């Protein structure tokens, strides 16, 4: 693994409204804006839209597909654009740094990779981007 | 506008268990087919002591809300940023004590007008008091 390596990309199936209901239930985020069409349109949106945290979960999957489960030490994301039903989200990443220092509070050291990650729609709009530290 | 006097307000501790069925439902919801989130044997075969939680599962562990009593219009709320820092991995069967603090309140004026920002910090500790993860979320409320 070297700096500049690209992660295998993750292409998710098109976002369906039922996925937003499932994510609301699984996460406990029941903001009606994500699940009730009338609530979303009354608020001025064309339709319901995905939880930002769903995109962040996709970025989490990008990382765990790459390095395995339980290896993401830190993940920080900024939400840039709304994800709509029907959008096809592709997650990508790039290694930006390598080190061996262990995170604070953990015995011993481990090899860590710093990664830049982002999610984009089929139109190339970046919906979420951020950085992660993963054990490799 | 949200008053800055709420900065520092912390919710009452809430003890939660990381449940394997919850992990499986969360993996279903995000469309992650990895068997380690559903099958103990698959998790062990991949080197885990128990079923691990997906990287953002901490979002599904909800502390008591320190925003009680704040007049927040949920139709004008957007998630701006989120960060999770794990000091150790999260596994099914873990017991955690969660607290959430209103870490900051501020307003910013940009292209879309003036918006209120609310920063929420969550701390998850094991029963012995050691920190397992920290979460920091920035919520944006349009006016």
XYZ file of C-alpha atoms in Angstrom:
279
model
C 0.000 0.000 0.000
C 1.365 3.397 -0.935
C 0.190 6.988 -0.794
C -1.931 7.715 -3.843
C -3.465 4.220 -3.996
C -7.136 4.291 -4.907
C -9.626 2.164 -2.963
C -11.799 -0.297 -4.916
C -14.880 1.799 -5.633
C -18.283 0.907 -4.210
C -21.334 1.434 -6.418
C -24.592 1.272 -4.454
C -27.980 0.354 -5.969
C -30.309 3.312 -6.693
C -31.681 4.906 -3.496
C -35.250 3.726 -2.896
C -37.768 5.333 -0.559
C -38.116 2.050 1.326
C -34.382 2.189 2.075
C -34.946 5.545 3.770
C -37.681 3.971 5.920
C -35.378 1.068 6.761
C -32.560 3.455 7.654
C -34.895 5.565 9.778
C -35.923 2.456 11.698
C -32.433 1.003 12.049
C -30.817 4.292 13.060
C -33.667 5.779 15.082
C -33.529 8.993 13.024
C -37.231 9.474 12.376
C -37.109 13.028 11.011
C -40.229 13.031 8.817
C -38.380 14.897 6.064
C -36.830 11.546 5.020
C -39.955 9.393 5.047
C -43.104 11.506 4.591
C -43.564 12.956 1.112
C -46.089 15.577 2.326
C -43.788 16.767 5.103
C -40.884 17.133 2.647
C -42.900 19.006 0.007
C -44.455 21.307 2.643
C -40.901 22.156 3.703
C -40.120 23.191 0.116
C -38.307 20.093 -1.130
C -39.362 18.262 -4.319
C -39.539 14.951 -2.427
C -38.168 13.090 0.550
C -34.399 12.752 0.532
C -31.781 10.484 2.083
C -30.326 10.896 5.546
C -26.809 12.291 5.248
C -25.838 9.477 7.580
C -26.854 6.934 4.934
C -24.154 8.330 2.632
C -21.709 8.231 5.538
C -22.640 4.576 6.110
C -21.852 3.893 2.429
C -18.429 5.464 2.973
C -18.031 3.213 6.008
C -18.784 0.216 3.804
C -16.234 1.439 1.251
C -13.620 1.299 4.016
C -14.662 -2.013 5.581
C -14.884 -3.684 2.150
C -11.304 -2.526 1.664
C -9.610 -3.304 5.000
C -12.136 -5.561 6.772
C -14.577 -4.991 9.598
C -13.816 -3.212 12.882
C -10.775 -1.414 11.458
C -12.100 2.113 10.991
C -10.629 4.173 13.827
C -11.924 7.558 12.718
C -14.300 8.770 10.025
C -15.158 12.430 9.527
C -17.519 13.570 6.792
C -18.919 16.858 5.534
C -22.278 16.673 3.777
C -22.189 18.707 0.567
C -25.367 17.969 -1.384
C -28.680 16.207 -0.944
C -29.115 12.596 -2.130
C -32.490 11.980 -3.793
C -34.488 8.786 -4.396
C -33.214 7.234 -7.629
C -29.675 8.534 -7.188
C -26.899 6.008 -7.755
C -24.130 6.689 -5.264
C -20.552 5.696 -5.974
C -18.033 5.835 -3.126
C -14.371 6.388 -3.796
C -11.235 6.851 -1.749
C -7.535 7.500 -1.943
C -4.699 6.822 0.494
C -3.185 10.128 1.604
C -0.816 8.973 4.323
C 0.640 5.967 6.152
C 1.870 5.731 9.717
C 2.404 3.367 12.595
C 1.304 5.421 15.560
C -1.555 3.918 17.544
C -4.549 6.025 18.470
C -4.609 7.474 21.970
C -5.863 5.098 24.636
C -4.936 1.886 22.846
C -2.103 -0.359 23.928
C 0.618 -1.023 21.378
C 0.860 0.548 17.984
C -0.722 -0.414 14.712
C -0.191 0.483 11.094
C -2.627 3.146 10.067
C -3.660 4.608 6.739
C -5.098 8.081 6.286
C -7.652 8.083 3.509
C -9.666 10.715 1.676
C -13.161 9.447 0.875
C -16.074 10.830 -1.054
C -19.500 9.856 -2.372
C -20.869 11.110 -5.658
C -24.043 10.764 -7.676
C -24.452 9.488 -11.240
C -24.219 13.157 -12.280
C -20.848 13.566 -10.582
C -22.199 15.711 -7.734
C -20.215 15.107 -4.559
C -22.737 14.493 -1.762
C -20.328 13.746 1.068
C -16.585 13.942 1.500
C -14.199 13.469 4.322
C -11.228 11.699 5.819
C -10.690 8.446 7.652
C -8.048 6.659 9.677
C -8.061 2.889 9.277
C -5.923 0.068 10.663
C -4.248 -1.780 7.799
C -32.097 31.592 16.598
C -30.807 29.180 19.231
C -29.468 30.730 22.418
C -25.819 30.200 23.241
C -26.848 29.755 26.862
C -27.518 26.102 25.986
C -23.806 25.419 25.373
C -22.577 22.824 27.848
C -25.965 21.276 28.447
C -25.451 17.497 28.823
C -28.077 14.774 28.683
C -28.609 12.261 31.493
C -26.469 9.124 30.959
C -28.221 6.320 29.106
C -27.034 2.698 29.258
C -27.488 0.799 26.010
C -26.539 -2.633 24.757
C -25.116 -3.253 21.284
C -27.553 -5.895 20.048
C -26.647 -8.320 17.255
C -30.160 -8.133 15.742
C -29.823 -4.354 15.628
C -26.461 -4.664 13.866
C -28.043 -6.979 11.274
C -30.966 -4.604 10.665
C -28.579 -1.667 10.334
C -26.471 -3.606 7.787
C -29.695 -4.475 5.892
C -30.760 -0.812 5.864
C -27.455 0.430 4.452
C -27.324 -2.471 1.980
C -24.090 -4.012 3.263
C -24.276 -7.782 2.604
C -21.148 -8.687 4.642
C -21.987 -11.867 6.650
C -19.796 -10.757 9.596
C -22.663 -8.447 10.619
C -25.189 -11.305 10.761
C -23.411 -14.591 11.438
C -21.244 -15.218 14.503
C -19.277 -17.980 12.743
C -18.519 -15.707 9.778
C -17.397 -12.975 12.178
C -15.056 -15.393 14.016
C -13.698 -16.740 10.722
C -12.810 -13.147 9.801
C -10.899 -12.766 13.062
C -13.463 -10.997 15.232
C -14.237 -12.119 18.793
C -17.952 -11.429 18.219
C -20.173 -9.813 15.594
C -18.639 -6.367 14.900
C -20.650 -3.216 14.264
C -20.427 -1.448 10.879
C -18.261 1.717 10.922
C -21.122 4.201 11.443
C -23.308 2.007 13.665
C -22.707 4.422 16.552
C -25.223 6.684 14.775
C -27.903 4.147 15.686
C -27.095 4.272 19.405
C -29.084 7.268 20.534
C -28.223 9.038 23.756
C -30.779 11.053 25.676
C -31.219 14.285 23.724
C -29.766 17.430 25.344
C -31.924 19.523 22.967
C -35.071 18.892 25.056
C -37.058 22.090 25.207
C -35.204 23.824 22.361
C -37.584 25.058 19.664
C -36.053 23.325 16.635
C -38.001 23.225 13.367
C -37.190 19.729 12.072
C -38.237 20.695 8.535
C -35.382 23.260 8.431
C -32.696 21.027 9.803
C -29.806 19.593 7.804
C -26.826 17.514 8.859
C -23.656 19.481 8.161
C -20.811 17.329 9.420
C -20.236 14.152 11.389
C -17.187 12.529 12.936
C -16.710 9.258 14.799
C -13.521 8.375 16.645
C -13.315 4.806 17.920
C -10.798 4.020 20.641
C -11.681 0.364 20.216
C -14.020 -1.557 17.883
C -17.668 -2.008 18.803
C -19.038 -5.554 19.092
C -22.423 -7.153 19.707
C -22.895 -7.628 23.421
C -21.043 -4.452 24.415
C -22.692 -2.327 27.080
C -22.189 1.410 26.726
C -23.095 4.469 28.739
C -23.950 7.387 26.441
C -24.062 11.092 27.162
C -24.523 13.907 24.692
C -23.478 17.527 25.155
C -24.361 20.677 23.250
C -20.738 21.596 22.532
C -21.345 24.769 20.548
C -24.027 27.044 19.157
C -23.242 29.687 16.558
C -24.631 31.369 13.491
C -23.077 31.938 10.084
C -24.198 34.016 7.150
C -23.492 32.733 3.657
C -25.027 32.502 0.201
C -28.159 30.832 1.593
C -28.646 33.507 4.284
C -28.089 33.229 8.006
C -28.156 29.748 9.494
C -27.852 28.404 13.030
C -25.280 25.737 13.810
C -25.552 23.295 16.671
C -22.614 21.050 17.567
C -23.476 17.877 19.486
C -20.799 15.699 21.073
C -21.531 12.161 22.199
C -19.314 10.170 24.537
C -19.693 6.394 24.838
C -17.999 4.725 27.790
C -17.778 1.100 28.842
C -19.182 0.184 32.273
C -15.688 0.707 33.785
C -15.689 4.289 32.494
C -13.199 3.921 29.614
C -14.123 5.834 26.447
C -15.106 3.524 23.571
C -15.980 6.162 20.989
C -16.575 9.870 20.550
C -19.003 11.361 18.054
C -19.273 14.962 16.958
C -22.120 16.137 14.762
C -22.893 19.560 13.351
C -26.550 20.290 12.716
C -27.538 23.232 10.511
C -30.904 24.926 11.018
C -32.087 27.189 8.206
C -34.022 30.296 9.243
